[in-house]
């Protein structure tokens, strides 16, 4: 019903591979003649496994009830920017607080199907938190490699508490990923970074849920780090179109942090391959990635959907994080870059005024309390006296 195919040479691969012999990325391809879609696009009962008929598993899933995240409308920002409809899909409300859970529920289910005893990933934080949680649920051993000192505190806390072996690497995310790929090969550990094609299958349900609840928007904006999510969401829309469930695909708009923007740079130059950033830097540590492994898939998604890539500064990210917070939506810095990108692009006239856009907010505010203290300041401290407090509230 489904096979693993190379995105470059088209060769069919073993279902446990992460890369084709030719070195390129793999993706899951369904034979749609054999798929019977058993869900209704009625906006109800949204969750990852509603779309099981389009997910590549053969066994009962390891699930923590992921997906079904709320879609909020930002009326004030619509007025301010003169755009007809702006929505935010709050992926920070998944079980571990990020969109990664959609991928992990599938990835960990595959680890069990392949009879693996241990799983591993390199991570800027959220992947490790999510993997640790799902590995715990499945009873698998988990190893995570983090860039030492560069991961938001909440994410490290999750990985530790859910029982992963947490290893800090004196290097950046790209170094950690290079190492973990080799370690997984040598030690027969199942790799759960986004080179794993099954994880991306879970993440494509973001597109399914958007269509299910809203129909097809004109554009979807999201932060881009390792570039798995933009590739996954595009694949989701494309599959719905191939199945005849929708008639068009939204523009995929990838937003990167200025200091970690190889995909933006390639897009600006009209290229399909990136030149890695050796020393990526941004306040949005989740997307502090210089050599995104899914770059080719992401650029294909952007070009094919007539989308684009844009960059935002750390100041623009924090400002968007505060705007979201004022609308009751608490997100971590990386997530806010989608809204920061929307604001920038709208002001540049690159978003149609009459359009419906969805910004994906990828991770929860609670992930990164230290940045909050830096940008909002410490709470006021006073003596335990009514007058002292009265002086502060009047
Ligand atoms: C909040 O956890 O790469 O472009 O190791 O945590 O699919 O990589 C996190 C990425 C956006 C970028 N927003 O997604 C990791 C990791 C948040 C993130 C991204 C990440 P991709």
CSV table of C-alpha atoms and ligand atoms in Angstrom, one decimal:
chain,number,residue,atom,x,y,z
A,1,UNK,CA,0.0,0.0,0.0
A,2,UNK,CA,3.0,2.3,0.6
A,3,UNK,CA,6.7,2.2,-0.2
A,4,UNK,CA,9.7,4.3,0.6
A,5,UNK,CA,11.0,6.0,-2.5
A,6,UNK,CA,14.0,8.2,-3.1
A,7,UNK,CA,13.0,11.8,-3.9
A,8,UNK,CA,15.8,12.1,-6.5
A,9,UNK,CA,16.3,8.8,-8.3
A,10,UNK,CA,12.9,7.3,-7.5
A,11,UNK,CA,14.4,4.0,-6.4
A,12,UNK,CA,12.3,2.0,-3.9
A,13,UNK,CA,14.2,1.5,-0.6
A,14,UNK,CA,14.0,-0.9,2.3
A,15,UNK,CA,11.4,0.4,4.8
A,16,UNK,CA,14.1,0.8,7.5
A,17,UNK,CA,16.4,3.1,5.4
A,18,UNK,CA,16.8,6.8,6.1
A,19,UNK,CA,18.7,7.5,2.9
A,20,UNK,CA,18.8,6.2,-0.6
A,21,UNK,CA,22.1,4.6,-1.8
A,22,UNK,CA,22.5,7.7,-4.0
A,23,UNK,CA,22.6,9.7,-0.8
A,24,UNK,CA,19.2,11.5,-1.2
A,25,UNK,CA,16.2,11.8,1.0
A,26,UNK,CA,13.4,9.2,1.1
A,27,UNK,CA,9.7,9.7,1.2
A,28,UNK,CA,6.7,7.6,1.8
A,29,UNK,CA,4.5,7.1,-1.3
A,30,UNK,CA,1.1,5.7,-1.1
A,31,UNK,CA,-0.7,3.8,-3.9
A,32,UNK,CA,-3.9,5.9,-3.8
A,33,UNK,CA,-5.7,3.2,-5.8
A,34,UNK,CA,-5.4,1.0,-2.9
A,35,UNK,CA,-6.2,3.5,-0.1
A,36,UNK,CA,-9.7,3.8,1.1
A,37,UNK,CA,-10.2,7.1,2.8
A,38,UNK,CA,-12.4,6.5,5.8
A,39,UNK,CA,-12.6,10.0,7.3
A,40,UNK,CA,-15.0,12.9,6.6
A,41,UNK,CA,-13.7,16.4,6.3
A,42,UNK,CA,-16.4,17.7,8.7
A,43,UNK,CA,-14.2,19.6,11.1
A,44,UNK,CA,-14.9,17.2,13.9
A,45,UNK,CA,-12.8,15.0,16.1
A,46,UNK,CA,-9.5,16.4,14.8
A,47,UNK,CA,-6.5,14.4,15.9
A,48,UNK,CA,-3.5,12.7,14.1
A,49,UNK,CA,-5.1,9.3,13.9
A,50,UNK,CA,-8.3,10.5,12.4
A,51,UNK,CA,-6.3,10.2,9.1
A,52,UNK,CA,-4.9,6.7,9.8
A,53,UNK,CA,-5.9,5.6,6.3
A,54,UNK,CA,-3.2,7.9,5.0
A,55,UNK,CA,-0.5,7.1,7.6
A,56,UNK,CA,2.1,4.3,7.0
A,57,UNK,CA,1.6,2.0,10.0
A,58,UNK,CA,0.7,-1.6,10.3
A,59,UNK,CA,0.1,-1.8,14.1
A,60,UNK,CA,-1.8,-0.1,16.8
A,61,UNK,CA,-0.2,3.4,17.3
A,62,UNK,CA,1.7,4.6,20.4
A,63,UNK,CA,-0.4,7.6,21.0
A,64,UNK,CA,-0.7,10.4,23.7
A,65,UNK,CA,-3.7,11.9,21.9
A,66,UNK,CA,-1.7,14.4,19.7
A,67,UNK,CA,-3.1,16.8,17.2
A,68,UNK,CA,-6.5,18.4,17.2
A,69,UNK,CA,-4.8,21.7,18.1
A,70,UNK,CA,-6.9,24.9,18.1
A,71,UNK,CA,-7.0,27.4,15.2
A,72,UNK,CA,-7.4,30.9,16.6
A,73,UNK,CA,-8.4,34.0,14.6
A,74,UNK,CA,-6.5,37.2,15.1
A,75,UNK,CA,-9.1,39.9,14.3
A,76,UNK,CA,-7.0,42.8,15.6
A,77,UNK,CA,-4.0,41.9,13.5
A,78,UNK,CA,-6.3,41.4,10.5
A,79,UNK,CA,-7.4,45.1,10.8
A,80,UNK,CA,-3.9,46.3,11.4
A,81,UNK,CA,-2.4,44.6,8.4
A,82,UNK,CA,-5.4,44.8,6.2
A,83,UNK,CA,-5.6,41.1,5.5
A,84,UNK,CA,-8.9,39.4,5.4
A,85,UNK,CA,-8.4,36.4,7.6
A,86,UNK,CA,-5.4,35.5,9.8
A,87,UNK,CA,-5.4,32.3,11.8
A,88,UNK,CA,-2.9,30.8,14.1
A,89,UNK,CA,-2.7,27.0,14.6
A,90,UNK,CA,-1.4,26.5,18.1
A,91,UNK,CA,0.8,23.4,17.9
A,92,UNK,CA,2.2,24.3,21.3
A,93,UNK,CA,-0.9,22.7,22.7
A,94,UNK,CA,0.2,19.2,21.8
A,95,UNK,CA,1.1,16.7,24.6
A,96,UNK,CA,4.8,17.7,24.9
A,97,UNK,CA,4.1,21.3,23.8
A,98,UNK,CA,5.2,21.1,20.1
A,99,UNK,CA,4.2,19.9,16.7
A,100,UNK,CA,6.9,17.2,17.0
A,101,UNK,CA,4.4,14.9,18.8
A,102,UNK,CA,2.6,14.4,15.5
A,103,UNK,CA,5.7,12.9,14.0
A,104,UNK,CA,6.8,11.0,17.1
A,105,UNK,CA,3.5,9.1,17.4
A,106,UNK,CA,4.2,7.7,14.0
A,107,UNK,CA,8.0,7.4,14.4
A,108,UNK,CA,7.8,5.5,17.7
A,109,UNK,CA,5.1,3.2,16.4
A,110,UNK,CA,7.5,2.4,13.5
A,111,UNK,CA,10.4,1.8,16.0
A,112,UNK,CA,8.2,-0.9,17.7
A,113,UNK,CA,7.2,-2.4,14.3
A,114,UNK,CA,10.9,-2.7,13.4
A,115,UNK,CA,11.6,-4.3,16.8
A,116,UNK,CA,14.1,-1.6,17.8
A,117,UNK,CA,15.0,-1.4,21.5
A,118,UNK,CA,16.3,2.1,21.5
A,119,UNK,CA,15.7,5.4,19.7
A,120,UNK,CA,17.9,8.5,19.4
A,121,UNK,CA,17.9,12.0,18.0
A,122,UNK,CA,19.9,15.2,17.8
A,123,UNK,CA,17.8,18.2,18.8
A,124,UNK,CA,17.5,21.9,19.4
A,125,UNK,CA,15.1,20.8,22.1
A,126,UNK,CA,11.6,20.0,21.1
A,127,UNK,CA,12.4,16.8,19.2
A,128,UNK,CA,14.2,15.5,22.2
A,129,UNK,CA,11.3,16.4,24.6
A,130,UNK,CA,8.8,14.7,22.3
A,131,UNK,CA,10.9,11.7,21.6
A,132,UNK,CA,11.6,11.1,25.3
A,133,UNK,CA,7.9,11.3,26.1
A,134,UNK,CA,6.8,8.8,23.4
A,135,UNK,CA,9.8,6.5,24.0
A,136,UNK,CA,8.7,6.4,27.7
A,137,UNK,CA,5.1,5.6,26.7
A,138,UNK,CA,6.4,2.8,24.4
A,139,UNK,CA,9.0,1.4,26.9
A,140,UNK,CA,11.9,2.2,24.6
A,141,UNK,CA,15.3,3.5,25.7
A,142,UNK,CA,16.0,7.0,24.5
A,143,UNK,CA,19.2,8.9,23.8
A,144,UNK,CA,19.3,12.6,22.9
A,145,UNK,CA,22.2,14.7,21.7
A,146,UNK,CA,21.8,18.4,22.4
A,147,UNK,CA,24.0,21.4,21.6
A,148,UNK,CA,25.3,22.1,25.1
A,149,UNK,CA,24.1,25.3,26.6
A,150,UNK,CA,21.9,26.2,23.7
A,151,UNK,CA,18.7,24.5,24.4
A,152,UNK,CA,15.7,26.1,26.2
A,153,UNK,CA,15.4,25.0,29.8
A,154,UNK,CA,11.8,23.6,29.6
A,155,UNK,CA,12.8,21.2,26.8
A,156,UNK,CA,15.9,19.8,28.6
A,157,UNK,CA,13.7,19.3,31.7
A,158,UNK,CA,11.2,17.3,29.7
A,159,UNK,CA,13.8,15.1,28.1
A,160,UNK,CA,15.3,14.4,31.6
A,161,UNK,CA,12.1,13.8,33.4
A,162,UNK,CA,10.7,11.4,30.7
A,163,UNK,CA,13.9,9.4,31.2
A,164,UNK,CA,16.0,10.0,28.2
A,165,UNK,CA,19.8,9.8,28.4
A,166,UNK,CA,20.7,13.4,27.7
A,167,UNK,CA,24.1,14.1,26.2
A,168,UNK,CA,25.3,17.7,25.6
A,169,UNK,CA,27.6,18.1,22.6
A,170,UNK,CA,30.2,20.8,22.6
A,171,UNK,CA,29.1,22.0,19.2
A,172,UNK,CA,25.9,23.1,17.4
A,173,UNK,CA,22.8,21.1,16.3
A,174,UNK,CA,24.4,20.3,12.9
A,175,UNK,CA,27.4,18.7,14.7
A,176,UNK,CA,25.0,16.7,16.9
A,177,UNK,CA,23.0,15.4,14.0
A,178,UNK,CA,26.1,14.4,12.0
A,179,UNK,CA,27.3,12.4,15.1
A,180,UNK,CA,23.9,10.8,16.0
A,181,UNK,CA,23.4,9.6,12.4
A,182,UNK,CA,26.6,7.6,12.6
A,183,UNK,CA,26.0,6.4,16.1
A,184,UNK,CA,22.5,5.1,15.1
A,185,UNK,CA,24.0,3.2,12.2
A,186,UNK,CA,26.7,1.6,14.3
A,187,UNK,CA,24.6,0.7,17.3
A,188,UNK,CA,21.3,-0.3,15.7
A,189,UNK,CA,19.5,2.5,17.3
A,190,UNK,CA,16.4,3.9,15.5
A,191,UNK,CA,17.0,7.5,14.4
A,192,UNK,CA,14.1,9.8,14.9
A,193,UNK,CA,15.3,13.1,13.4
A,194,UNK,CA,13.3,14.4,10.4
A,195,UNK,CA,15.5,12.5,8.0
A,196,UNK,CA,13.2,9.7,9.2
A,197,UNK,CA,10.4,9.7,6.6
A,198,UNK,CA,7.8,8.3,8.9
A,199,UNK,CA,8.0,11.2,11.3
A,200,UNK,CA,7.2,13.6,8.4
A,201,UNK,CA,4.1,11.5,7.7
A,202,UNK,CA,2.7,12.3,11.1
A,203,UNK,CA,3.5,16.0,10.7
A,204,UNK,CA,1.6,16.2,7.4
A,205,UNK,CA,-1.6,16.0,9.5
A,206,UNK,CA,-1.2,19.7,10.2
A,207,UNK,CA,-2.3,20.2,6.6
A,208,UNK,CA,-5.1,17.7,6.9
A,209,UNK,CA,-6.5,19.4,10.1
A,210,UNK,CA,-6.3,22.9,8.5
A,211,UNK,CA,-8.3,21.7,5.5
A,212,UNK,CA,-10.7,19.7,7.7
A,213,UNK,CA,-11.5,22.8,9.9
A,214,UNK,CA,-11.1,25.7,7.5
A,215,UNK,CA,-10.9,24.5,3.9
A,216,UNK,CA,-7.8,25.5,1.8
A,217,UNK,CA,-6.2,28.7,2.9
A,218,UNK,CA,-4.3,30.9,0.5
A,219,UNK,CA,-1.0,30.7,2.4
A,220,UNK,CA,0.5,28.8,5.2
A,221,UNK,CA,3.5,30.4,7.1
A,222,UNK,CA,5.8,28.6,9.4
A,223,UNK,CA,9.2,28.7,11.0
A,224,UNK,CA,11.9,26.7,9.2
A,225,UNK,CA,14.9,25.1,10.9
A,226,UNK,CA,15.7,21.6,9.7
A,227,UNK,CA,13.0,22.1,7.1
A,228,UNK,CA,11.1,18.9,7.9
A,229,UNK,CA,7.8,20.5,8.8
A,230,UNK,CA,7.4,22.7,5.7
A,231,UNK,CA,8.1,19.6,3.6
A,232,UNK,CA,5.6,17.5,5.6
A,233,UNK,CA,2.8,20.0,5.5
A,234,UNK,CA,3.2,20.5,1.7
A,235,UNK,CA,3.1,16.8,1.2
A,236,UNK,CA,-0.1,16.7,3.2
A,237,UNK,CA,-1.8,19.2,0.9
A,238,UNK,CA,-0.4,17.5,-2.2
A,239,UNK,CA,-1.8,14.2,-1.1
A,240,UNK,CA,-5.3,15.7,-0.5
A,241,UNK,CA,-5.1,17.2,-3.9
A,242,UNK,CA,-4.1,13.9,-5.6
A,243,UNK,CA,-7.0,12.2,-3.8
A,244,UNK,CA,-9.4,14.9,-5.2
A,245,UNK,CA,-10.3,16.1,-1.7
A,246,UNK,CA,-9.1,19.6,-2.5
A,247,UNK,CA,-8.6,21.6,-5.7
A,248,UNK,CA,-5.6,23.7,-4.9
A,249,UNK,CA,-2.6,24.0,-2.6
A,250,UNK,CA,-1.8,27.0,-0.5
A,251,UNK,CA,1.5,29.0,-0.9
A,252,UNK,CA,4.0,27.5,1.4
A,253,UNK,CA,5.9,30.4,3.1
A,254,UNK,CA,9.0,29.5,5.1
A,255,UNK,CA,10.3,31.9,7.7
A,256,UNK,CA,13.9,31.7,9.0
A,257,UNK,CA,15.8,33.6,11.6
A,258,UNK,CA,18.2,36.0,10.0
A,259,UNK,CA,21.3,34.4,11.6
A,260,UNK,CA,20.3,30.9,10.5
A,261,UNK,CA,18.8,31.3,7.0
A,262,UNK,CA,20.4,29.1,4.4
A,263,UNK,CA,17.0,28.3,2.8
A,264,UNK,CA,16.1,31.9,2.5
A,265,UNK,CA,19.4,32.6,0.9
A,266,UNK,CA,19.0,29.8,-1.6
A,267,UNK,CA,15.5,31.0,-2.4
A,268,UNK,CA,16.7,34.5,-3.0
A,269,UNK,CA,19.3,33.2,-5.4
A,270,UNK,CA,16.7,30.9,-7.2
A,271,UNK,CA,18.7,27.8,-6.2
A,272,UNK,CA,17.5,24.4,-5.2
A,273,UNK,CA,20.5,23.6,-3.0
A,274,UNK,CA,21.7,25.5,0.1
A,275,UNK,CA,25.1,26.7,1.2
A,276,UNK,CA,25.2,25.8,5.0
A,277,UNK,CA,25.7,28.5,7.7
A,278,UNK,CA,28.7,27.4,9.7
A,279,UNK,CA,27.8,29.4,12.8
A,280,UNK,CA,24.0,29.8,13.0
A,281,UNK,CA,22.8,32.2,15.7
A,282,UNK,CA,19.4,33.4,16.9
A,283,UNK,CA,17.3,34.0,20.0
A,284,UNK,CA,15.0,31.3,18.6
A,285,UNK,CA,17.2,28.4,19.6
A,286,UNK,CA,14.7,25.9,18.2
A,287,UNK,CA,15.6,27.0,14.7
A,288,UNK,CA,19.3,27.7,15.3
A,289,UNK,CA,20.3,25.3,12.4
A,290,UNK,CA,22.8,26.0,9.7
A,291,UNK,CA,22.6,22.9,7.6
A,292,UNK,CA,19.0,21.8,7.3
A,293,UNK,CA,18.8,18.2,6.1
A,294,UNK,CA,15.4,18.6,4.4
A,295,UNK,CA,16.4,21.7,2.5
A,296,UNK,CA,15.8,20.1,-0.9
A,297,UNK,CA,12.3,19.0,0.0
A,298,UNK,CA,11.6,22.4,1.5
A,299,UNK,CA,12.7,24.4,-1.5
A,300,UNK,CA,10.7,22.1,-3.8
A,301,UNK,CA,7.6,22.8,-1.6
A,302,UNK,CA,8.2,26.5,-1.8
A,303,UNK,CA,8.8,26.6,-5.6
A,304,UNK,CA,6.0,24.2,-6.5
A,305,UNK,CA,3.5,26.0,-4.4
A,306,UNK,CA,4.5,29.4,-5.6
A,307,UNK,CA,5.4,30.3,-2.1
A,308,UNK,CA,8.5,32.1,-0.8
A,309,UNK,CA,11.0,32.3,2.0
A,310,UNK,CA,11.7,35.3,4.2
A,311,UNK,CA,13.9,36.2,7.2
A,312,UNK,CA,13.1,37.9,10.4
A,313,UNK,CA,15.4,39.5,13.0
A,314,UNK,CA,15.4,38.5,16.7
A,315,UNK,CA,13.7,41.8,17.5
A,316,UNK,CA,10.9,41.0,15.1
A,317,UNK,CA,10.6,37.6,16.6
A,318,UNK,CA,10.2,38.9,20.1
A,319,UNK,CA,7.8,41.6,19.0
A,320,UNK,CA,5.6,38.9,17.3
A,321,UNK,CA,5.8,36.7,20.4
A,322,UNK,CA,4.4,39.6,22.5
A,323,UNK,CA,1.6,40.3,19.9
A,324,UNK,CA,0.6,36.6,20.1
A,325,UNK,CA,0.8,36.7,23.9
A,326,UNK,CA,-1.6,39.8,23.9
A,327,UNK,CA,-4.0,37.7,21.9
A,328,UNK,CA,-3.9,34.9,24.6
A,329,UNK,CA,-1.5,32.7,22.6
A,330,UNK,CA,1.6,31.7,24.4
A,331,UNK,CA,4.4,30.6,22.2
A,332,UNK,CA,8.2,30.2,22.2
A,333,UNK,CA,10.4,32.5,20.1
A,334,UNK,CA,10.8,30.2,17.0
A,335,UNK,CA,7.0,29.8,16.8
A,336,UNK,CA,6.5,33.5,16.7
A,337,UNK,CA,8.7,33.8,13.6
A,338,UNK,CA,5.7,32.7,11.5
A,339,UNK,CA,3.7,35.8,12.6
A,340,UNK,CA,6.8,38.0,12.5
A,341,UNK,CA,7.2,36.9,8.9
A,342,UNK,CA,3.5,37.6,8.1
A,343,UNK,CA,3.8,41.1,9.5
A,344,UNK,CA,7.0,41.8,7.5
A,345,UNK,CA,5.6,40.3,4.2
A,346,UNK,CA,2.2,42.1,4.6
A,347,UNK,CA,4.0,45.4,5.0
A,348,UNK,CA,6.1,44.7,1.9
A,349,UNK,CA,2.8,44.0,0.0
A,350,UNK,CA,3.6,40.4,-0.6
A,351,UNK,CA,0.4,39.0,1.0
A,352,UNK,CA,-2.8,39.5,-0.9
A,353,UNK,CA,-5.2,41.7,1.2
A,354,UNK,CA,-8.1,39.5,0.3
A,355,UNK,CA,-6.5,36.3,1.5
A,356,UNK,CA,-6.9,33.7,4.3
A,357,UNK,CA,-3.6,32.9,5.9
A,358,UNK,CA,-2.6,30.3,8.6
A,359,UNK,CA,0.5,30.9,10.7
A,360,UNK,CA,1.7,27.7,12.4
A,361,UNK,CA,2.8,28.4,16.0
A,362,UNK,CA,5.1,25.4,16.5
A,363,UNK,CA,5.9,25.4,20.3
A,364,UNK,CA,4.6,26.5,23.7
A,365,UNK,CA,5.7,29.5,25.7
A,366,UNK,CA,6.6,27.3,28.7
A,367,UNK,CA,9.4,25.7,26.7
A,368,UNK,CA,11.6,28.8,27.1
A,369,UNK,CA,11.1,30.6,30.4
A,370,UNK,CA,14.6,32.1,30.4
A,371,UNK,CA,14.1,34.1,27.2
A,372,UNK,CA,10.8,35.4,28.7
A,373,UNK,CA,12.6,36.8,31.7
A,374,UNK,CA,15.2,38.4,29.5
A,375,UNK,CA,12.6,40.2,27.3
A,376,UNK,CA,9.9,40.9,29.9
A,377,UNK,CA,12.1,41.5,33.0
A,378,UNK,CA,11.8,39.9,36.5
A,379,UNK,CA,8.5,40.2,38.5
A,380,UNK,CA,8.3,43.1,41.0
A,381,UNK,CA,9.1,42.1,44.5
A,382,UNK,CA,7.6,44.0,47.5
A,383,UNK,CA,7.2,43.5,51.3
A,384,UNK,CA,4.2,41.5,52.4
A,385,UNK,CA,2.1,44.6,53.1
A,386,UNK,CA,-1.2,45.7,51.7
A,387,UNK,CA,0.0,49.3,51.2
A,388,UNK,CA,3.0,48.2,49.2
A,389,UNK,CA,0.8,46.2,46.9
A,390,UNK,CA,-1.9,48.9,46.8
A,391,UNK,CA,0.8,51.3,45.6
A,392,UNK,CA,1.4,49.0,42.7
A,393,UNK,CA,-2.2,48.5,41.6
A,394,UNK,CA,-3.4,52.1,41.7
B,1,LIG,C1,9.3,25.3,18.0
B,1,LIG,O1,13.7,20.0,18.1
B,1,LIG,O2,14.8,20.9,15.0
B,1,LIG,O3,11.9,23.1,10.1
B,1,LIG,O4,15.6,19.4,17.1
B,1,LIG,O5,11.3,23.3,17.8
B,1,LIG,O6,10.8,21.0,10.8
B,1,LIG,O7,13.1,21.7,11.8
B,1,LIG,C2,13.1,21.9,16.2
B,1,LIG,C3,12.5,22.6,15.2
B,1,LIG,C4,10.1,25.2,14.4
B,1,LIG,C5,11.6,24.0,12.9
B,1,LIG,N1,9.6,25.5,15.6
B,1,LIG,O8,11.0,22.9,12.3
B,1,LIG,C6,14.5,20.1,17.1
B,1,LIG,C7,14.2,20.9,16.0
B,1,LIG,C8,9.9,24.9,16.7
B,1,LIG,C9,10.9,23.9,16.6
B,1,LIG,C10,11.0,24.3,14.3
B,1,LIG,C11,11.5,23.6,15.4
B,1,LIG,P1,11.7,22.1,11.2
